mmCIF file of C-alpha atoms in Angstrom:
data_model
loop_
_atom_site.group_PDB
_atom_site.id
_atom_site.type_symbol
_atom_site.label_atom_id
_atom_site.label_comp_id
_atom_site.label_asym_id
_atom_site.label_seq_id
_atom_site.Cartn_x
_atom_site.Cartn_y
_atom_site.Cartn_z
ATOM 1 C CA UNK A 1 91.611 234.941 123.259
ATOM 2 C CA UNK A 2 94.797 236.612 122.086
ATOM 3 C CA UNK A 3 97.543 234.230 120.903
ATOM 4 C CA UNK A 4 101.118 235.495 120.660
ATOM 5 C CA UNK A 5 104.531 234.000 120.021
ATOM 6 C CA UNK A 6 107.690 235.033 121.845
ATOM 7 C CA UNK A 7 111.207 233.778 121.285
ATOM 8 C CA UNK A 8 112.881 233.762 124.657
ATOM 9 C CA UNK A 9 113.038 232.442 128.189
ATOM 10 C CA UNK A 10 109.747 231.305 129.730
ATOM 11 C CA UNK A 11 111.072 232.025 133.228
ATOM 12 C CA UNK A 12 111.133 235.759 132.408
ATOM 13 C CA UNK A 13 107.474 236.039 131.368
ATOM 14 C CA UNK A 14 105.289 238.389 133.390
ATOM 15 C CA UNK A 15 102.039 236.439 133.251
ATOM 16 C CA UNK A 16 99.562 235.051 135.749
ATOM 17 C CA UNK A 17 100.624 231.455 135.069
ATOM 18 C CA UNK A 18 103.642 229.810 133.483
ATOM 19 C CA UNK A 19 103.166 226.255 132.219
ATOM 20 C CA UNK A 20 105.942 223.854 133.126
ATOM 21 C CA UNK A 21 106.731 220.929 130.821
ATOM 22 C CA UNK A 22 107.306 218.774 133.885
ATOM 23 C CA UNK A 23 108.250 215.170 134.363
ATOM 24 C CA UNK A 24 105.866 212.951 136.297
ATOM 25 C CA UNK A 25 107.906 213.166 139.512
ATOM 26 C CA UNK A 26 107.160 216.929 139.781
ATOM 27 C CA UNK A 27 110.556 217.262 141.460
ATOM 28 C CA UNK A 28 112.449 219.098 138.738
ATOM 29 C CA UNK A 29 114.474 217.895 135.803
ATOM 30 C CA UNK A 30 116.110 219.244 132.674
ATOM 31 C CA UNK A 31 115.005 221.715 130.020
ATOM 32 C CA UNK A 32 112.034 223.938 130.846
ATOM 33 C CA UNK A 33 111.352 221.985 134.047
ATOM 34 C CA UNK A 34 114.859 222.523 135.407
ATOM 35 C CA UNK A 35 114.874 226.192 134.428
ATOM 36 C CA UNK A 36 111.550 226.851 136.177
ATOM 37 C CA UNK A 37 112.644 225.083 139.361
ATOM 38 C CA UNK A 38 116.051 226.843 139.402
ATOM 39 C CA UNK A 39 114.697 230.352 138.800
ATOM 40 C CA UNK A 40 111.515 229.872 140.827
ATOM 41 C CA UNK A 41 113.405 228.698 143.888
ATOM 42 C CA UNK A 42 112.665 226.229 146.670
ATOM 43 C CA UNK A 43 109.025 227.298 147.131
ATOM 44 C CA UNK A 44 108.017 225.468 143.942
ATOM 45 C CA UNK A 45 109.815 222.275 144.935
ATOM 46 C CA UNK A 46 108.295 222.442 148.418
ATOM 47 C CA UNK A 47 104.752 222.573 147.001
ATOM 48 C CA UNK A 48 105.566 219.809 144.511
ATOM 49 C CA UNK A 49 106.775 217.605 147.367
ATOM 50 C CA UNK A 50 103.459 218.195 149.167
ATOM 51 C CA UNK A 51 101.581 217.154 146.014
ATOM 52 C CA UNK A 52 103.696 213.980 145.829
ATOM 53 C CA UNK A 53 103.007 213.261 149.510
ATOM 54 C CA UNK A 54 99.265 213.578 148.837
ATOM 55 C CA UNK A 55 97.106 212.978 145.792
ATOM 56 C CA UNK A 56 100.016 212.521 143.359
ATOM 57 C CA UNK A 57 101.987 209.903 145.311
ATOM 58 C CA UNK A 58 102.758 207.983 142.130
ATOM 59 C CA UNK A 59 103.490 211.161 140.175
ATOM 60 C CA UNK A 60 101.459 213.306 137.788
ATOM 61 C CA UNK A 61 100.183 211.273 134.823
ATOM 62 C CA UNK A 62 100.852 212.453 131.268
ATOM 63 C CA UNK A 63 98.162 214.790 129.965
ATOM 64 C CA UNK A 64 97.110 216.091 133.395
ATOM 65 C CA UNK A 65 97.951 219.422 135.041
ATOM 66 C CA UNK A 66 98.300 220.806 138.561
ATOM 67 C CA UNK A 67 99.273 224.234 139.931
ATOM 68 C CA UNK A 68 101.751 225.460 142.525
ATOM 69 C CA UNK A 69 103.124 228.816 143.534
ATOM 70 C CA UNK A 70 105.540 230.434 141.082
ATOM 71 C CA UNK A 71 108.033 231.166 143.848
ATOM 72 C CA UNK A 72 110.499 233.767 142.598
ATOM 73 C CA UNK A 73 109.260 233.788 139.000
ATOM 74 C CA UNK A 74 107.517 236.961 137.755
ATOM 75 C CA UNK A 75 104.239 234.993 137.622
ATOM 76 C CA UNK A 76 101.655 234.027 140.243
ATOM 77 C CA UNK A 77 101.466 230.306 139.530
ATOM 78 C CA UNK A 78 103.221 227.465 137.778
ATOM 79 C CA UNK A 79 100.940 224.963 136.079
ATOM 80 C CA UNK A 80 102.815 221.668 135.810
ATOM 81 C CA UNK A 81 101.849 219.294 133.004
ATOM 82 C CA UNK A 82 103.511 216.103 131.833
ATOM 83 C CA UNK A 83 103.742 215.684 128.087
ATOM 84 C CA UNK A 84 103.932 212.306 126.400
ATOM 85 C CA UNK A 85 107.104 210.888 124.914
ATOM 86 C CA UNK A 86 106.751 210.897 121.126
ATOM 87 C CA UNK A 87 106.271 207.489 119.528
ATOM 88 C CA UNK A 88 106.470 206.623 115.836
ATOM 89 C CA UNK A 89 104.375 203.485 116.451
ATOM 90 C CA UNK A 90 101.621 204.839 118.737
ATOM 91 C CA UNK A 91 99.480 207.961 118.320
ATOM 92 C CA UNK A 92 99.872 209.949 121.542
ATOM 93 C CA UNK A 93 98.630 213.251 120.109
ATOM 94 C CA UNK A 94 95.534 213.105 122.339
ATOM 95 C CA UNK A 95 97.757 213.131 125.415
ATOM 96 C CA UNK A 96 99.714 216.106 124.090
ATOM 97 C CA UNK A 97 96.485 217.995 123.366
ATOM 98 C CA UNK A 98 95.283 217.131 126.877
ATOM 99 C CA UNK A 99 98.335 218.896 128.356
ATOM 100 C CA UNK A 100 97.201 222.181 126.798
ATOM 101 C CA UNK A 101 93.492 221.662 127.550
ATOM 102 C CA UNK A 102 94.104 220.663 131.174
ATOM 103 C CA UNK A 103 96.563 223.514 131.726
ATOM 104 C CA UNK A 104 93.949 225.992 130.489
ATOM 105 C CA UNK A 105 91.301 224.342 132.689
ATOM 106 C CA UNK A 106 93.572 224.791 135.729
ATOM 107 C CA UNK A 107 94.301 228.392 134.662
ATOM 108 C CA UNK A 108 90.553 229.076 134.514
ATOM 109 C CA UNK A 109 90.109 227.556 137.985
ATOM 110 C CA UNK A 110 92.824 229.890 139.297
ATOM 111 C CA UNK A 111 91.319 232.927 137.562
ATOM 112 C CA UNK A 112 94.439 233.447 135.449
ATOM 113 C CA UNK A 113 93.990 235.932 132.603
ATOM 114 C CA UNK A 114 97.410 235.297 131.017
ATOM 115 C CA UNK A 115 99.324 232.061 130.478
ATOM 116 C CA UNK A 116 102.741 231.312 128.967
ATOM 117 C CA UNK A 117 103.273 227.877 127.395
ATOM 118 C CA UNK A 118 106.476 226.210 126.256
ATOM 119 C CA UNK A 119 106.456 223.777 123.319
ATOM 120 C CA UNK A 120 105.507 220.750 125.435
ATOM 121 C CA UNK A 121 107.201 217.403 124.667
ATOM 122 C CA UNK A 122 109.527 218.838 121.993
ATOM 123 C CA UNK A 123 112.766 218.572 123.954
ATOM 124 C CA UNK A 124 113.929 215.314 125.497
ATOM 125 C CA UNK A 125 110.528 213.709 124.769
ATOM 126 C CA UNK A 126 111.242 214.025 121.040
ATOM 127 C CA UNK A 127 107.975 215.373 119.618
ATOM 128 C CA UNK A 128 108.560 216.864 116.126
ATOM 129 C CA UNK A 129 108.250 220.657 116.388
ATOM 130 C CA UNK A 130 105.917 221.127 113.394
ATOM 131 C CA UNK A 131 103.421 218.569 114.680
ATOM 132 C CA UNK A 132 103.701 219.873 118.252
ATOM 133 C CA UNK A 133 102.930 223.400 117.004
ATOM 134 C CA UNK A 134 99.865 222.144 115.108
ATOM 135 C CA UNK A 135 98.511 220.273 118.133
ATOM 136 C CA UNK A 136 99.250 223.131 120.565
ATOM 137 C CA UNK A 137 97.652 225.876 118.490
ATOM 138 C CA UNK A 138 94.584 223.854 117.453
ATOM 139 C CA UNK A 139 93.963 222.731 121.034
ATOM 140 C CA UNK A 140 94.338 226.186 122.579
ATOM 141 C CA UNK A 141 92.120 227.774 119.905
ATOM 142 C CA UNK A 142 89.296 225.277 120.508
ATOM 143 C CA UNK A 143 89.605 224.804 124.297
ATOM 144 C CA UNK A 144 86.935 227.376 125.171
ATOM 145 C CA UNK A 145 89.011 228.723 128.065
ATOM 146 C CA UNK A 146 88.387 232.050 129.772
ATOM 147 C CA UNK A 147 92.106 232.946 129.636
ATOM 148 C CA UNK A 148 92.488 236.196 127.689
ATOM 149 C CA UNK A 149 96.170 236.089 126.734
ATOM 150 C CA UNK A 150 98.015 232.913 125.698
ATOM 151 C CA UNK A 151 101.689 233.235 124.930
ATOM 152 C CA UNK A 152 103.830 230.508 123.397
ATOM 153 C CA UNK A 153 107.378 231.119 124.578
ATOM 154 C CA UNK A 154 109.753 229.365 122.219
ATOM 155 C CA UNK A 155 113.384 228.827 123.048
ATOM 156 C CA UNK A 156 114.956 229.209 119.621
ATOM 157 C CA UNK A 157 114.372 230.504 116.089
ATOM 158 C CA UNK A 158 113.485 227.063 114.681
ATOM 159 C CA UNK A 159 110.721 226.551 117.260
ATOM 160 C CA UNK A 160 109.443 230.088 116.694
ATOM 161 C CA UNK A 161 109.349 229.511 112.920
ATOM 162 C CA UNK A 162 107.407 226.253 113.320
ATOM 163 C CA UNK A 163 104.772 227.924 115.507
ATOM 164 C CA UNK A 164 104.654 231.022 113.292
ATOM 165 C CA UNK A 165 103.950 228.863 110.232
ATOM 166 C CA UNK A 166 100.950 227.321 112.054
ATOM 167 C CA UNK A 167 99.651 230.544 113.587
#
């Protein structure tokens, strides 16, 4: 598996699957989630609503992943995963690792050869970037996925530097 880092906009990545740092509602939000829904268009929201009307009536639990169309994004699919909110008093690193593992499992099920990940849980959910980079890279390296190309698309120079130091 080839691991690369890109500083930029995840909605511009030409990959088979883009991973969305979603909230449990699957109905859009801020940060990466909002950007993916805005650029991807109504097709993504429509499929998310169908998921909510079916198996995910109470929302997508943290650490799990599910796929939809990518709508107008230059990708085939969006893999939605819900990261945990960081806690100083409770170790939730297993849930964060599960986001990456489950996203790769879904990518394998879809037959995706290339996947773009954001730094899950590092925005509003407050996960420290250095620790998030460690968990993300270790998990992806050891997941045993069939995906050939994994790209971490990092929004700014500080995030890129944190991932680069761990790579």
